[in-house]
XYZ file of C-alpha atoms in Angstrom:
719
model
C -18.240 11.982 24.052
C -20.031 12.512 27.427
C -17.810 11.150 30.482
C -18.591 10.836 34.160
C -16.927 13.090 36.599
C -13.537 11.793 37.106
C -14.637 7.825 37.503
C -12.756 5.138 35.885
C -13.607 1.770 35.044
C -10.694 -1.061 35.357
C -10.441 -4.290 34.391
C -7.317 -6.501 36.541
C -6.276 -10.077 36.061
C -3.841 -12.144 37.997
C -0.407 -11.733 36.361
C 0.580 -15.237 37.360
C -0.416 -17.541 34.252
C -0.488 -20.793 36.692
C -2.951 -18.775 38.934
C -5.064 -17.284 36.334
C -5.185 -20.583 35.072
C -6.072 -22.527 37.945
C -8.557 -20.109 40.173
C -11.928 -19.029 39.360
C -12.157 -15.366 40.857
C -15.845 -15.466 41.158
C -15.149 -18.288 43.825
C -13.058 -15.234 45.730
C -15.322 -12.409 45.338
C -15.735 -12.511 49.324
C -11.748 -11.627 49.546
C -12.328 -8.789 46.755
C -14.986 -7.121 48.776
C -13.263 -7.251 51.845
C -10.284 -5.688 50.464
C -12.376 -3.179 48.756
C -13.931 -2.082 52.003
C -10.497 -2.300 53.887
C -9.021 -0.029 50.812
C -11.836 2.569 51.166
C -11.501 2.569 55.315
C -7.799 3.131 55.435
C -7.242 5.104 52.552
C -6.639 8.661 53.428
C -6.064 10.415 50.187
C -9.624 10.549 48.995
C -9.504 7.900 46.671
C -12.745 5.564 46.581
C -13.357 2.531 45.015
C -16.271 -0.209 43.873
C -16.226 -3.653 43.167
C -17.953 -5.088 40.004
C -19.392 -8.421 39.633
C -16.034 -10.685 38.516
C -15.428 -13.197 35.965
C -13.514 -16.155 36.122
C -10.430 -14.135 35.042
C -11.129 -10.534 35.535
C -11.393 -8.070 38.322
C -13.754 -5.241 37.667
C -13.513 -2.142 39.767
C -15.113 1.333 39.460
C -12.166 4.112 40.958
C -12.880 7.511 41.996
C -9.466 9.367 42.605
C -9.753 12.396 44.700
C -10.943 15.817 43.295
C -9.368 16.827 39.976
C -6.539 14.278 40.217
C -5.814 11.789 37.285
C -5.961 8.041 37.691
C -2.274 6.664 38.307
C -1.165 3.035 38.186
C 0.481 3.586 41.508
C -3.209 3.926 43.349
C -3.791 0.226 42.640
C -0.766 -0.623 44.499
C -2.368 -0.321 48.224
C -5.338 -2.191 46.739
C -2.777 -4.889 46.069
C -0.961 -4.848 49.100
C -4.131 -5.580 51.119
C -4.966 -8.884 49.040
C -1.810 -10.248 49.661
C -1.384 -9.242 53.519
C -4.908 -9.414 54.810
C -6.484 -12.007 52.679
C -3.211 -14.362 52.155
C -3.065 -13.640 48.359
C 0.690 -13.822 48.016
C 0.265 -17.601 47.158
C -1.099 -16.150 43.906
C 1.942 -13.678 43.025
C 4.045 -13.686 40.221
C 7.689 -14.710 40.641
C 8.679 -11.405 40.894
C 6.009 -10.563 43.544
C 3.487 -8.945 41.751
C -0.139 -9.974 41.947
C -2.158 -8.154 39.619
C -1.727 -6.682 36.183
C -4.079 -3.929 34.582
C -5.860 -4.938 30.978
C -8.374 -1.743 30.596
C -8.521 1.465 32.126
C -10.947 3.722 30.706
C -13.156 6.777 31.822
C -17.001 5.785 32.607
C -19.383 7.295 30.169
C -22.200 9.055 31.493
C -24.592 6.383 29.371
C -23.197 4.025 31.752
C -23.821 5.150 35.034
C -27.686 4.133 35.044
C -26.419 0.425 34.187
C -23.854 0.711 37.063
C -26.542 2.125 39.480
C -28.839 -0.719 38.505
C -26.246 -3.246 39.735
C -25.627 -1.803 42.959
C -29.103 -1.528 44.005
C -29.462 -5.393 42.878
C -26.481 -6.628 44.951
C -25.567 -4.144 48.166
C -23.918 -6.781 49.807
C -21.243 -7.181 47.213
C -21.342 -3.851 45.718
C -22.100 -1.601 48.446
C -20.142 1.753 48.071
C -18.139 2.584 50.789
C -18.683 5.985 49.872
C -22.012 7.972 49.533
C -20.234 10.260 47.162
C -19.432 7.721 44.578
C -23.145 6.775 44.405
C -23.946 10.848 43.948
C -21.730 11.289 41.287
C -23.167 8.272 39.095
C -26.852 9.656 39.817
C -25.518 13.004 38.801
C -23.888 11.661 35.570
C -26.826 9.557 34.760
C -28.203 10.453 31.357
C -31.576 12.660 30.802
C -32.566 10.041 28.167
C -31.586 6.773 29.226
C -32.534 5.177 26.465
C -29.938 6.314 24.239
C -26.567 5.363 24.790
C -23.271 7.182 23.417
C -21.205 4.118 23.032
C -22.548 0.960 24.186
C -26.175 0.695 22.924
C -27.965 -1.835 25.778
C -31.209 -3.611 24.543
C -31.333 -5.787 27.849
C -34.136 -5.695 30.113
C -33.933 -8.119 33.090
C -37.820 -8.014 34.119
C -39.139 -8.538 30.260
C -38.957 -11.555 27.773
C -39.101 -10.371 24.144
C -42.686 -8.971 23.307
C -43.054 -11.484 20.644
C -42.599 -14.906 20.114
C -40.370 -16.792 17.567
C -42.940 -17.026 14.540
C -43.654 -13.130 15.007
C -40.192 -12.232 14.992
C -39.521 -14.245 12.036
C -42.248 -12.659 10.500
C -40.818 -9.027 11.366
C -37.455 -10.214 9.942
C -39.265 -11.535 6.488
C -40.990 -7.962 6.208
C -37.627 -5.980 6.562
C -36.681 -3.852 3.387
C -33.505 -5.676 1.633
C -31.229 -7.931 3.992
C -31.936 -11.011 1.956
C -29.025 -12.897 3.440
C -29.745 -12.274 6.820
C -33.018 -13.419 6.462
C -31.950 -16.760 4.786
C -29.552 -17.043 7.372
C -32.145 -16.898 10.537
C -34.773 -18.983 8.641
C -32.377 -21.891 7.866
C -31.043 -21.555 11.564
C -34.752 -21.731 12.884
C -35.840 -24.528 10.632
C -32.383 -26.392 11.759
C -33.111 -26.171 15.387
C -36.894 -26.724 14.945
C -36.484 -30.089 13.184
C -33.683 -31.441 16.156
C -36.861 -30.633 18.629
C -39.060 -32.106 16.571
C -36.832 -35.318 16.216
C -36.078 -35.322 19.808
C -32.523 -34.867 19.860
C -31.370 -34.118 23.391
C -28.472 -31.903 22.418
C -28.904 -28.244 23.754
C -29.254 -26.012 20.546
C -25.896 -24.187 21.624
C -24.028 -27.287 21.214
C -26.206 -27.905 18.176
C -25.347 -24.176 16.855
C -21.812 -23.424 18.309
C -21.433 -20.509 15.616
C -20.343 -17.226 16.169
C -20.427 -14.408 13.482
C -18.491 -12.257 10.875
C -20.800 -9.526 9.459
C -19.450 -7.470 7.001
C -20.982 -3.798 5.821
C -20.754 -1.359 2.907
C -20.778 1.342 5.500
C -23.410 2.905 8.014
C -26.961 3.246 8.026
C -27.064 -0.644 6.551
C -29.738 -1.698 9.192
C -27.120 -3.155 11.754
C -28.752 -2.362 15.129
C -32.309 -4.031 13.623
C -30.329 -7.213 12.719
C -28.484 -7.898 16.265
C -31.841 -6.743 17.743
C -34.055 -9.199 15.977
C -31.363 -11.979 15.569
C -30.699 -12.001 19.144
C -34.798 -12.444 19.712
C -34.984 -15.124 17.164
C -31.876 -17.050 18.946
C -33.531 -16.490 22.233
C -36.466 -18.153 21.247
C -34.210 -21.388 19.791
C -32.384 -21.392 23.031
C -28.922 -20.873 21.179
C -28.718 -17.429 23.367
C -29.686 -18.097 27.095
C -29.908 -14.006 27.748
C -32.227 -11.771 26.012
C -30.239 -8.763 25.217
C -27.674 -7.160 23.040
C -24.810 -4.925 23.115
C -22.684 -3.172 20.447
C -19.261 -2.156 21.257
C -17.550 0.246 18.951
C -13.750 -0.092 18.695
C -11.361 2.878 18.745
C -11.671 6.517 18.931
C -13.161 7.601 22.120
C -10.494 6.958 25.173
C -6.744 7.852 24.765
C -6.362 6.107 28.088
C -7.555 2.612 27.231
C -7.368 0.132 25.037
C -9.415 -0.007 22.009
C -12.092 -2.654 23.325
C -13.525 -3.465 26.776
C -14.960 -6.864 27.296
C -16.266 -7.204 30.566
C -19.455 -8.163 32.619
C -21.494 -6.057 30.127
C -20.684 -9.038 27.392
C -21.699 -11.659 29.927
C -24.593 -9.908 30.524
C -26.195 -10.194 27.275
C -26.886 -12.829 24.824
C -25.461 -11.478 21.688
C -22.678 -8.935 21.741
C -21.353 -7.177 18.597
C -17.591 -5.710 18.091
C -18.073 -2.963 15.693
C -14.600 -2.196 13.890
C -12.980 -5.734 14.815
C -10.428 -5.183 11.580
C -9.093 -1.912 13.827
C -7.888 -4.290 16.666
C -4.069 -4.821 16.236
C -3.150 -8.486 16.113
C -2.242 -8.858 19.602
C -5.415 -7.143 20.467
C -7.314 -9.786 18.516
C -5.665 -12.882 19.886
C -6.739 -11.537 23.522
C -10.210 -11.155 21.922
C -10.131 -14.680 20.712
C -9.170 -16.149 23.952
C -11.839 -14.485 25.377
C -14.484 -15.704 23.016
C -13.294 -19.430 23.933
C -12.931 -18.997 27.439
C -15.434 -16.689 28.591
C -18.130 -16.280 26.014
C -19.052 -19.546 24.345
C -22.577 -19.260 25.576
C -22.737 -15.370 24.111
C -23.051 -15.247 20.198
C -20.158 -12.999 19.628
C -20.603 -10.674 16.310
C -17.291 -9.418 14.704
C -18.499 -6.533 12.235
C -16.060 -4.937 9.736
C -16.310 -3.325 6.268
C -16.490 -5.747 3.456
C -13.907 -3.617 1.254
C -10.956 -4.326 3.544
C -10.520 -7.870 2.175
C -7.305 -8.028 3.449
C -7.882 -7.639 7.107
C -11.265 -9.703 6.382
C -8.943 -12.645 5.248
C -6.977 -12.194 8.291
C -9.559 -12.471 10.717
C -11.206 -15.300 9.295
C -7.927 -17.019 9.003
C -7.336 -16.358 12.642
C -10.631 -17.657 13.679
C -9.691 -20.731 11.780
C -6.568 -21.025 13.631
C -8.008 -20.718 17.020
C -11.004 -23.309 16.550
C -13.387 -20.441 16.797
C -16.639 -21.710 14.713
C -18.167 -18.914 12.852
C -20.359 -18.020 10.120
C -20.411 -15.048 7.617
C -23.348 -12.684 6.797
C -22.919 -9.637 4.406
C -25.169 -6.125 4.907
C -25.141 -4.596 1.399
C -25.984 -0.964 0.848
C -29.637 -0.246 0.235
C -30.561 0.281 -3.049
C -32.555 3.701 -3.955
C -35.766 1.937 -4.334
C -35.557 0.282 -1.142
C -34.555 3.278 0.945
C -37.827 5.089 -0.956
C -39.676 1.961 0.745
C -37.933 2.379 3.888
C -39.038 6.178 3.983
C -42.708 5.431 3.651
C -42.468 3.095 6.354
C -40.782 5.911 8.656
C -43.630 8.557 7.638
C -46.295 5.984 7.889
C -47.104 6.116 11.501
C -47.444 9.893 10.968
C -50.368 9.268 8.899
C -48.072 10.739 5.844
C -48.146 9.268 2.081
C -45.253 10.520 0.082
C -46.679 11.301 -3.348
C -45.017 10.187 -6.637
C -43.364 14.000 -6.991
C -42.325 13.682 -3.671
C -40.520 10.324 -4.087
C -38.594 11.889 -7.437
C -37.346 14.678 -5.561
C -36.178 12.463 -3.074
C -34.891 10.117 -4.916
C -32.508 13.416 -6.842
C -31.525 13.936 -3.084
C -30.700 10.694 -2.383
C -28.339 10.540 -5.351
C -27.019 13.864 -5.039
C -25.755 13.043 -1.420
C -24.569 9.854 -2.542
C -22.177 11.164 -5.227
C -21.213 13.778 -2.504
C -20.150 11.500 0.197
C -22.926 12.841 2.975
C -25.685 10.108 2.680
C -25.528 7.388 5.510
C -27.933 5.015 4.420
C -31.093 4.854 7.295
C -29.562 7.613 9.531
C -29.468 10.205 7.039
C -33.021 8.719 6.018
C -34.439 8.857 9.721
C -33.381 12.455 9.885
C -34.871 13.615 6.783
C -38.323 11.855 7.369
C -37.945 13.592 11.097
C -37.579 16.833 9.616
C -39.864 16.417 7.127
C -42.778 15.223 9.263
C -41.774 18.316 11.561
C -42.608 20.700 8.325
C -45.954 18.815 7.521
C -47.289 18.413 10.976
C -46.305 22.126 12.160
C -48.530 23.449 9.017
C -51.804 21.268 8.870
C -53.297 24.022 6.721
C -50.126 23.808 4.155
C -50.278 19.911 3.969
C -54.089 19.871 3.082
C -53.571 22.432 0.535
C -50.017 21.893 -0.797
C -49.332 23.814 -3.979
C -48.614 21.353 -6.683
C -48.697 24.243 -9.074
C -44.788 24.223 -9.368
C -44.848 27.607 -7.795
C -42.262 26.861 -5.121
C -44.675 27.750 -2.285
C -44.785 23.946 -1.580
C -42.713 23.807 1.818
C -41.978 19.816 1.313
C -41.131 20.405 -1.984
C -38.860 23.226 -1.107
C -37.502 21.046 1.716
C -36.507 17.968 -0.551
C -35.187 20.763 -3.351
C -32.465 22.014 -0.683
C -31.537 18.460 0.182
C -29.917 18.223 -3.347
C -26.181 18.640 -3.175
C -24.978 21.136 -5.763
C -22.008 19.878 -7.846
C -18.980 21.723 -8.696
C -17.899 20.590 -11.913
C -14.469 19.465 -11.922
C -11.796 21.274 -14.289
C -10.786 20.223 -17.512
C -9.899 21.501 -20.830
C -12.516 22.549 -23.193
C -12.473 20.229 -26.355
C -13.435 20.615 -30.048
C -16.945 20.668 -30.852
C -16.843 16.840 -32.053
C -14.605 14.882 -30.041
C -14.152 12.379 -32.411
C -12.282 15.055 -34.505
C -10.021 15.937 -31.901
C -9.097 12.115 -31.311
C -8.111 12.293 -35.113
C -6.437 15.479 -34.981
C -3.939 14.310 -32.241
C -0.208 14.102 -33.316
C 0.668 10.429 -33.995
C -0.978 7.706 -31.845
C -1.975 5.840 -34.897
C -2.613 2.773 -33.288
C -4.200 4.189 -30.288
C -6.979 6.059 -32.501
C -7.726 2.860 -34.081
C -7.765 0.780 -30.943
C -10.236 3.441 -29.212
C -12.553 3.888 -32.112
C -12.811 0.089 -32.171
C -13.383 -0.233 -28.353
C -15.824 3.079 -28.795
C -17.786 1.034 -31.795
C -18.188 -1.812 -29.573
C -19.658 -0.116 -26.823
C -21.934 1.747 -28.866
C -23.524 -1.307 -30.608
C -23.632 -3.499 -27.249
C -25.901 -0.618 -25.858
C -28.007 -0.745 -28.812
C -28.066 -4.403 -28.399
C -29.054 -4.099 -24.759
C -31.750 -1.423 -25.533
C -33.218 -4.153 -28.003
C -33.326 -6.483 -25.013
C -30.610 -8.395 -26.609
C -27.153 -8.947 -24.485
C -25.537 -10.702 -21.877
C -24.938 -9.328 -18.156
C -24.283 -5.744 -19.199
C -21.545 -3.572 -20.746
C -17.969 -3.203 -19.019
C -16.412 -0.128 -20.487
C -13.245 -0.010 -17.570
C -9.535 0.292 -19.318
C -6.162 0.325 -18.670
C -3.521 2.500 -20.172
C -0.020 1.936 -20.229
C 3.063 3.644 -21.318
C 5.463 6.364 -20.141
C 4.255 9.622 -18.951
C 3.631 12.582 -21.552
C 2.251 10.054 -24.248
C -1.138 11.590 -24.456
C -2.979 9.175 -22.170
C -4.648 11.550 -20.012
C -5.859 13.568 -23.153
C -7.414 10.435 -24.634
C -8.919 9.547 -21.396
C -10.650 13.063 -21.400
C -11.727 12.540 -25.193
C -13.303 9.184 -24.427
C -15.282 10.607 -22.161
C -16.616 13.258 -24.233
C -17.238 10.880 -27.163
C -19.386 8.257 -24.587
C -21.474 11.102 -23.590
C -22.167 12.415 -26.879
C -23.389 8.430 -27.608
C -25.464 8.608 -24.192
C -23.168 5.950 -22.570
C -22.309 8.576 -19.664
C -24.239 11.181 -18.097
C -21.588 13.581 -17.705
C -18.672 12.412 -19.711
C -16.245 14.503 -17.432
C -12.707 13.607 -16.478
C -11.755 13.081 -12.957
C -8.142 12.944 -12.450
C -7.224 11.347 -9.211
C -3.825 9.466 -7.707
C -2.796 7.725 -4.882
C -3.069 10.840 -2.188
C -6.883 11.129 -3.383
C -7.887 7.631 -2.352
C -5.840 6.308 0.648
C -6.432 7.716 4.112
C -4.668 7.471 7.140
C -6.470 5.454 9.100
C -7.634 1.516 8.816
C -10.869 1.417 7.583
C -11.194 5.156 6.191
C -9.478 4.253 2.936
C -12.492 2.032 1.761
C -14.738 5.039 2.688
C -12.513 7.721 0.858
C -12.212 5.714 -2.427
C -16.096 4.840 -2.320
C -17.095 8.469 -1.918
C -14.491 9.286 -5.056
C -16.110 6.892 -7.055
C -19.872 8.237 -6.386
C -18.718 11.536 -7.132
C -17.108 9.912 -10.486
C -20.700 8.272 -11.464
C -21.586 9.488 -15.032
C -17.814 10.519 -15.641
C -14.103 8.689 -16.587
C -12.251 7.926 -13.350
C -8.706 8.365 -14.381
C -6.411 7.252 -11.867
C -2.661 8.045 -12.646
C 0.383 5.912 -11.514
C -2.329 3.538 -9.942
C 0.515 0.558 -9.783
C 1.360 2.912 -6.390
C -1.953 1.247 -5.112
C -0.312 -2.265 -5.126
C 1.345 -1.963 -1.431
C 3.647 -4.720 -0.656
C 2.897 -4.771 3.279
C 0.089 -5.265 5.243
C 0.083 -1.682 6.609
C -0.227 0.048 3.154
C -3.683 0.913 2.524
C -3.527 0.867 -1.270
C -4.862 -2.820 -1.416
C -8.228 -1.338 0.507
C -8.271 1.034 -2.404
C -8.010 -1.875 -4.917
C -10.552 -4.058 -3.062
C -12.868 -1.182 -2.812
C -12.459 -0.145 -6.530
C -13.023 -3.923 -7.927
C -16.476 -4.159 -6.249
C -17.601 -0.436 -7.264
C -16.399 -1.089 -10.670
C -19.062 -3.988 -11.052
C -21.872 -2.385 -9.416
C -21.414 0.773 -11.284
C -20.263 -0.703 -14.664
C -22.956 0.778 -16.864
C -22.329 4.312 -15.230
C -18.461 4.951 -14.679
C -15.763 4.149 -16.922
C -12.796 3.635 -14.663
C -8.988 4.331 -16.303
C -6.222 3.242 -14.551
C -2.992 4.088 -16.042
C 0.641 3.903 -15.408
C 4.178 2.230 -16.455
C 3.801 -0.898 -18.567
C 5.636 -3.718 -16.461
C 4.277 -2.223 -12.800
C 0.744 -2.114 -14.352
C 1.207 -5.642 -15.501
C 2.381 -6.820 -12.398
C -0.813 -4.733 -10.078
C -2.704 -7.074 -12.435
C -1.063 -10.017 -11.717
C -1.558 -9.737 -7.960
C -5.065 -8.555 -7.934
C -6.718 -11.072 -10.706
C -10.248 -9.483 -9.919
C -9.024 -6.872 -11.967
C -8.597 -8.964 -14.968
C -12.340 -9.629 -15.382
C -13.357 -6.006 -14.787
C -10.896 -4.248 -16.971
C -11.049 -6.004 -20.349
C -9.711 -3.204 -22.541
C -6.019 -2.464 -22.306
C -4.111 0.266 -24.408
C -0.599 0.670 -24.738
C 0.882 4.558 -25.361
C 4.108 4.175 -27.335
C 6.829 6.707 -27.388
C 6.751 9.659 -29.625
C 8.943 9.441 -32.645
C 11.490 12.369 -33.697
C 9.178 13.798 -36.112
C 6.150 13.729 -33.845
C 8.125 15.246 -30.645
C 8.924 18.397 -33.269
C 5.239 18.248 -34.454
C 4.091 18.593 -30.902
C 6.946 21.502 -30.509
C 5.202 23.125 -33.161
C 2.012 22.724 -32.380
C 2.391 23.883 -28.389
C 4.427 26.758 -29.549
C 1.668 28.108 -32.022
C 0.828 28.987 -35.565
C 2.248 32.798 -35.098
C 5.710 31.824 -34.531
C 8.415 30.996 -37.310
C 11.457 28.846 -36.797
C 14.432 29.310 -38.911
C 15.416 26.650 -40.764
C 19.066 25.974 -39.245
C 17.132 26.195 -35.696
C 14.876 23.192 -36.655
C 17.677 20.991 -37.330
C 19.196 21.859 -34.366
C 15.507 21.405 -32.668
C 15.301 18.018 -34.172
C 18.863 16.537 -32.985
C 17.839 17.594 -28.972
C 14.306 15.680 -29.868
C 16.474 12.575 -31.401
C 18.679 12.712 -28.147
C 15.592 12.839 -25.747
C 13.595 10.146 -27.954
C 16.695 7.517 -27.426
C 17.175 7.833 -23.736
C 16.405 4.785 -21.714
C 14.762 6.833 -19.268
C 11.295 6.018 -19.178
C 10.236 8.804 -16.952
C 12.271 11.499 -19.514
C 8.653 12.840 -20.397
C 7.906 12.974 -24.415
C 5.362 15.363 -24.431
C 6.315 16.910 -21.191
C 9.906 17.415 -22.268
C 8.444 19.280 -25.322
C 6.430 21.836 -22.693
C 9.720 22.184 -20.635
C 11.413 22.861 -23.776
C 9.455 25.253 -25.253
C 9.342 27.704 -21.969
C 13.310 27.280 -21.678
C 13.516 28.458 -25.262
C 11.338 31.357 -24.694
C 13.310 32.483 -22.118
C 16.366 32.389 -23.906
C 14.591 34.476 -26.971
C 13.590 37.017 -24.461
C 16.851 37.479 -23.220
C 17.949 38.083 -26.667
C 15.593 40.203 -27.830
C 15.706 42.365 -24.470
C 19.206 43.058 -25.146
C 18.452 44.257 -28.648
C 17.125 47.502 -30.057
C 13.380 47.702 -30.100
C 11.686 44.500 -31.506
C 9.161 44.472 -33.813
C 6.329 41.641 -33.987
C 7.956 39.795 -36.672
C 11.329 39.616 -34.503
C 8.856 38.506 -31.230
C 7.305 35.612 -32.874
C 10.813 34.371 -34.410
C 12.592 31.512 -33.117
C 16.463 31.397 -34.652
C 19.864 29.355 -34.345
C 20.942 31.928 -31.714
C 18.074 31.101 -29.423
C 18.689 27.092 -29.709
C 22.323 27.604 -29.265
C 21.876 29.854 -26.013
C 19.269 26.745 -25.026
C 22.349 24.038 -25.680
C 25.056 26.409 -23.706
C 22.639 25.910 -21.053
C 24.378 23.794 -18.194
C 20.892 22.817 -16.743
C 19.776 21.538 -20.195
C 22.996 19.852 -21.363
C 23.123 18.084 -17.883
C 19.484 17.069 -18.270
C 19.832 15.659 -21.963
C 23.196 13.524 -20.727
C 21.269 12.142 -17.873
C 18.596 10.847 -20.037
C 21.059 9.397 -22.377
C 22.554 7.675 -19.379
C 18.895 6.720 -17.805
C 19.116 8.816 -14.976
C 16.234 11.212 -13.897
C 16.723 14.811 -15.258
C 15.580 17.604 -16.604
């Protein structure tokens, strides 16, 4: 972020509520201008002040401290004293004698300097600098390319009307790729206002259409700036907006010394004003925003932009707007589909007299999908970058464009460039299964009910897929599942096998198992969780996404971002139900509670499977399998081990582990055997592969083992 040299922009208000309510600061601009001149004339510390046009309740200043000095609140005390003493503003003071309170302090961005210089040129009487160094600093920091703004994006020109009339603007809107909801909204609004005009209704258009907007998006690169510009043009022609100009204000991130949003004269000078990321404002800041909309921005159309996936914040914003009496309408800008992105790409390269061929489109499609899965594709923003670089390669070598090599030898520069965009995937780690995954399922120890249920579900999937291929069927196959049960009962293993079977049957492209937990989905900041979750889903397409301890996403308070994960998952599970299997796993009671509190899961996760704890005999069979075929266990040792498994199986502690407990026990048992053999004479191979009674006795004499078993018996966490 590029800021001007040591210049700050300030927003001030009268501290006394009665004075703030009764006064219009625009009527006192002469006092403010005089106080500013006196401040600059009398100040001997090198600080300089510039007055910007006030609004009814806010004073806006441009302030430059002396060289290499940061802004301090005490620098304004002299200005306040001048207003009180020289211009009789003491009558406006609060009970404690203070006059002004600072609402916003922030550094000036380089991109704003030209806009501020224009204001100075237009009204030298009230905005005379009082210090040529300040104007010099603004000019020095003016961007070389004033058309590009780093944070505030202006589309206003005082000297020009829109280049198109209403009908041409509406045609441009209709010609946009996608964005059907936006097109419908503008067409309906235009028909409504036209009908009022036709009937001679005398109500002004802004009174007849007093709405502001919530616009939700699925991420970046969804055409927001284009939508805002065309929306302003249409509303200006319809006289809903009295000013031609838009501004986008992005919340947060840039300035540590300021509030998250600056709403001053910039908003009042534009007809359509967007607050991007309104859900990142805290409750107090949102209330101040809504108050400003009511008091200052009824003539403007205010657009509140946020992520659709953050449903909890969206509901809160809608509730606040309703409670404050602000009328609003809602639109959604979805992510572009791949065919829509290809059409946009064609339009981007058309001015270069370039027409992508069929092979180009296939390569670009592959590149887009790979970047989407990797989380590096950002809609039209990425597409514009690809088009610009591709045209540079094409037009910088006209001869190569004329004689592009389509023989597949790899010398085609466009083909090479598009292929270079494909993100190479790192295969996730997972255990190799047997050649036939269905055999792997049937060979699992125990789990008889699970095997039958899984085969029933998989059979349903396969037949429904065949019906769909024949053109018979409903709205599509939904393969998502919920696994309930204690840890160590085979949930992960079964999920992995399901993925492999679905791959063999052609229902999943990869069939891999992507294991994640809460930490892999939840981000640290508001709004980031939805993006992080969406990226995980994109990477899991064609595979099984296994979410362990999924109930931990069911946060119990507003600041828990787990609700963002669930909201995003519900949406993505529906969008990708034919190319993704999401399996949510966890304890039975907690999972049932999560489903009850998130009703959207019920319709999107139709298959639930419960994994029972293993029996004593099944635990021993798992022990034998994991110990290895080459090992022999003495009969007395077998009886003692089964007693241990019986104690473990009868525990009331659901975290005892089942299969995991067996793995842990084997490791400890091998340690005891090793100690016995180490203290004996040279052990032969048969001795090293035998578990005897003494090994198990040593295991039972281990205080950690005994404590763990006793804690299991008592229902506490243990070994």
